[in-house]
């Protein structure tokens, strides 16, 4: 069965989309640790990130760099924290999280509950900062 992220890529499940290329896709995490918390995935469904082909893994990180630069512009922060967990959704993904301090990317912290209108605005703001 297709992963929930494949369904997002195919448009069968809605998301707050940030960016898309031929092979990669980025969208807001639905249960964000911080405003602007974004997931970057390969469109090809592979569970474990280190099972990706070398070239695909490299491409995923380069795509994530473009997205991170746009998040930095949209959300005031010290850094974009990068994490790979992958215990919940079996489709490789990189978490990009705008942080002020290390505590901001503690995955055991309570998640933010944001209105969909705010998620829309955040996504729009990050999208508008994506380099063409
Ligand atoms: P993990 O697999 O442990 O890296 O966690 C998966 C992440 O995907 C969690 O942070 C979830 O909040 C996020 N997530 C799960 N379903 C969705 C969805 N439909 N849209 C956006 N993010 C999701």
CSV table of C-alpha atoms and ligand atoms in Angstrom, one decimal:
chain,number,residue,atom,x,y,z
A,1,UNK,CA,0.0,0.0,0.0
A,2,UNK,CA,1.2,3.5,-0.8
A,3,UNK,CA,2.6,5.4,2.1
A,4,UNK,CA,0.8,8.5,3.4
A,5,UNK,CA,3.6,10.6,1.9
A,6,UNK,CA,3.2,9.0,-1.5
A,7,UNK,CA,-0.5,9.8,-1.3
A,8,UNK,CA,0.5,13.4,-0.6
A,9,UNK,CA,2.8,13.5,-3.6
A,10,UNK,CA,0.0,12.0,-5.7
A,11,UNK,CA,-2.5,14.6,-4.5
A,12,UNK,CA,-4.7,12.1,-2.8
A,13,UNK,CA,-4.2,13.6,0.6
A,14,UNK,CA,-3.9,17.4,1.1
A,15,UNK,CA,-0.8,19.0,2.4
A,16,UNK,CA,0.7,22.5,2.9
A,17,UNK,CA,3.0,22.2,0.0
A,18,UNK,CA,6.3,24.1,-0.1
A,19,UNK,CA,8.1,22.9,-3.2
A,20,UNK,CA,8.4,20.2,-5.7
A,21,UNK,CA,10.9,19.0,-8.3
A,22,UNK,CA,11.0,16.0,-10.6
A,23,UNK,CA,12.2,13.7,-7.8
A,24,UNK,CA,11.6,15.5,-4.5
A,25,UNK,CA,8.8,17.1,-2.6
A,26,UNK,CA,8.5,19.4,0.5
A,27,UNK,CA,5.5,20.2,2.7
A,28,UNK,CA,4.8,21.4,6.2
A,29,UNK,CA,4.8,18.8,9.0
A,30,UNK,CA,1.2,18.6,10.2
A,31,UNK,CA,2.3,18.4,13.8
A,32,UNK,CA,5.1,20.9,13.9
A,33,UNK,CA,7.6,21.3,16.7
A,34,UNK,CA,8.1,24.9,15.5
A,35,UNK,CA,6.4,27.2,13.0
A,36,UNK,CA,7.8,26.3,9.6
A,37,UNK,CA,8.7,22.7,10.5
A,38,UNK,CA,9.0,21.1,7.0
A,39,UNK,CA,9.5,17.6,5.7
A,40,UNK,CA,11.5,16.9,2.6
A,41,UNK,CA,11.0,13.6,0.8
A,42,UNK,CA,12.0,11.7,-2.3
A,43,UNK,CA,9.0,11.0,-4.4
A,44,UNK,CA,10.2,7.5,-4.8
A,45,UNK,CA,8.9,5.5,-1.9
A,46,UNK,CA,11.8,4.1,0.1
A,47,UNK,CA,11.3,3.5,3.8
A,48,UNK,CA,14.9,4.0,5.2
A,49,UNK,CA,16.8,7.1,4.1
A,50,UNK,CA,20.1,5.2,3.9
A,51,UNK,CA,18.5,2.7,1.5
A,52,UNK,CA,18.3,5.5,-1.1
A,53,UNK,CA,20.7,5.4,-4.1
A,54,UNK,CA,23.7,7.6,-3.5
A,55,UNK,CA,22.7,10.1,-6.2
A,56,UNK,CA,19.1,10.2,-4.9
A,57,UNK,CA,20.3,10.8,-1.3
A,58,UNK,CA,22.7,13.6,-2.5
A,59,UNK,CA,19.9,15.2,-4.5
A,60,UNK,CA,17.5,15.0,-1.6
A,61,UNK,CA,20.0,17.0,0.6
A,62,UNK,CA,20.6,19.6,-2.2
A,63,UNK,CA,16.8,20.0,-2.5
A,64,UNK,CA,16.5,20.3,1.3
A,65,UNK,CA,19.2,23.1,1.2
A,66,UNK,CA,17.0,25.1,-1.2
A,67,UNK,CA,14.0,24.6,1.1
A,68,UNK,CA,16.0,25.4,4.2
A,69,UNK,CA,17.2,28.7,2.7
A,70,UNK,CA,13.6,29.7,2.0
A,71,UNK,CA,12.5,28.7,5.5
A,72,UNK,CA,15.3,30.9,7.0
A,73,UNK,CA,13.9,33.9,5.0
A,74,UNK,CA,10.3,33.3,6.1
A,75,UNK,CA,10.7,32.3,9.8
A,76,UNK,CA,13.0,34.2,12.2
A,77,UNK,CA,15.5,31.7,13.6
A,78,UNK,CA,19.1,31.1,14.5
A,79,UNK,CA,19.4,28.0,12.4
A,80,UNK,CA,17.5,25.4,10.5
A,81,UNK,CA,17.9,22.2,12.5
A,82,UNK,CA,18.0,19.0,10.4
A,83,UNK,CA,16.9,15.6,11.7
A,84,UNK,CA,16.0,12.2,10.4
A,85,UNK,CA,13.8,10.0,12.6
A,86,UNK,CA,11.6,7.9,10.4
A,87,UNK,CA,10.0,5.9,13.2
A,88,UNK,CA,6.4,6.9,12.3
A,89,UNK,CA,6.1,7.1,8.6
A,90,UNK,CA,7.9,4.5,6.5
A,91,UNK,CA,8.8,6.8,3.7
A,92,UNK,CA,12.3,8.5,3.9
A,93,UNK,CA,12.1,12.1,5.0
A,94,UNK,CA,14.3,14.9,6.4
A,95,UNK,CA,12.9,17.2,9.1
A,96,UNK,CA,13.9,20.9,8.7
A,97,UNK,CA,13.1,22.8,11.8
A,98,UNK,CA,13.7,26.5,12.4
A,99,UNK,CA,15.3,26.7,15.9
A,100,UNK,CA,16.6,29.3,18.3
A,101,UNK,CA,18.2,26.7,20.6
A,102,UNK,CA,18.7,23.0,20.9
A,103,UNK,CA,15.7,22.6,23.0
A,104,UNK,CA,13.5,23.7,20.1
A,105,UNK,CA,14.1,20.5,18.3
A,106,UNK,CA,13.5,18.1,21.1
A,107,UNK,CA,11.0,15.6,19.5
A,108,UNK,CA,9.5,14.8,22.9
A,109,UNK,CA,8.3,18.4,23.2
A,110,UNK,CA,4.5,19.0,22.8
A,111,UNK,CA,3.7,19.8,19.2
A,112,UNK,CA,2.2,23.1,18.2
A,113,UNK,CA,-1.5,23.3,17.4
A,114,UNK,CA,-1.9,25.8,14.6
A,115,UNK,CA,-5.0,26.9,12.7
A,116,UNK,CA,-5.0,25.8,9.1
A,117,UNK,CA,-5.2,29.4,8.1
A,118,UNK,CA,-1.8,30.0,9.9
A,119,UNK,CA,-0.3,26.8,8.3
A,120,UNK,CA,-1.5,28.2,4.9
A,121,UNK,CA,0.2,31.6,5.6
A,122,UNK,CA,3.5,29.9,6.7
A,123,UNK,CA,3.6,27.7,3.6
A,124,UNK,CA,2.8,30.7,1.4
A,125,UNK,CA,5.6,32.7,3.0
A,126,UNK,CA,8.2,29.9,2.6
A,127,UNK,CA,7.1,29.3,-1.0
A,128,UNK,CA,7.5,33.0,-1.8
A,129,UNK,CA,11.1,32.8,-0.7
A,130,UNK,CA,12.0,29.7,-2.8
A,131,UNK,CA,14.6,30.7,-5.3
A,132,UNK,CA,13.3,30.2,-8.9
B,1,LIG,P1,9.0,10.3,11.8
B,1,LIG,O1,8.6,9.1,10.9
B,1,LIG,O2,9.2,9.7,13.2
B,1,LIG,O3,10.2,11.1,11.3
B,1,LIG,O4,7.8,11.2,12.0
B,1,LIG,C1,6.9,11.5,10.9
B,1,LIG,C2,6.5,12.9,10.8
B,1,LIG,O5,5.5,13.0,9.8
B,1,LIG,C3,5.9,13.5,12.1
B,1,LIG,O6,6.5,14.6,12.5
B,1,LIG,C4,4.4,13.7,11.7
B,1,LIG,O7,3.9,14.9,12.4
B,1,LIG,C5,4.5,13.9,10.2
B,1,LIG,N1,3.3,13.6,9.5
B,1,LIG,C6,2.6,12.5,9.6
B,1,LIG,N2,1.5,12.5,8.7
B,1,LIG,C7,1.6,13.7,8.1
B,1,LIG,C8,0.8,14.3,7.1
B,1,LIG,N3,-0.3,13.8,6.6
B,1,LIG,N4,1.2,15.6,6.7
B,1,LIG,C9,2.3,16.2,7.2
B,1,LIG,N5,3.1,15.6,8.1
B,1,LIG,C10,2.7,14.4,8.6
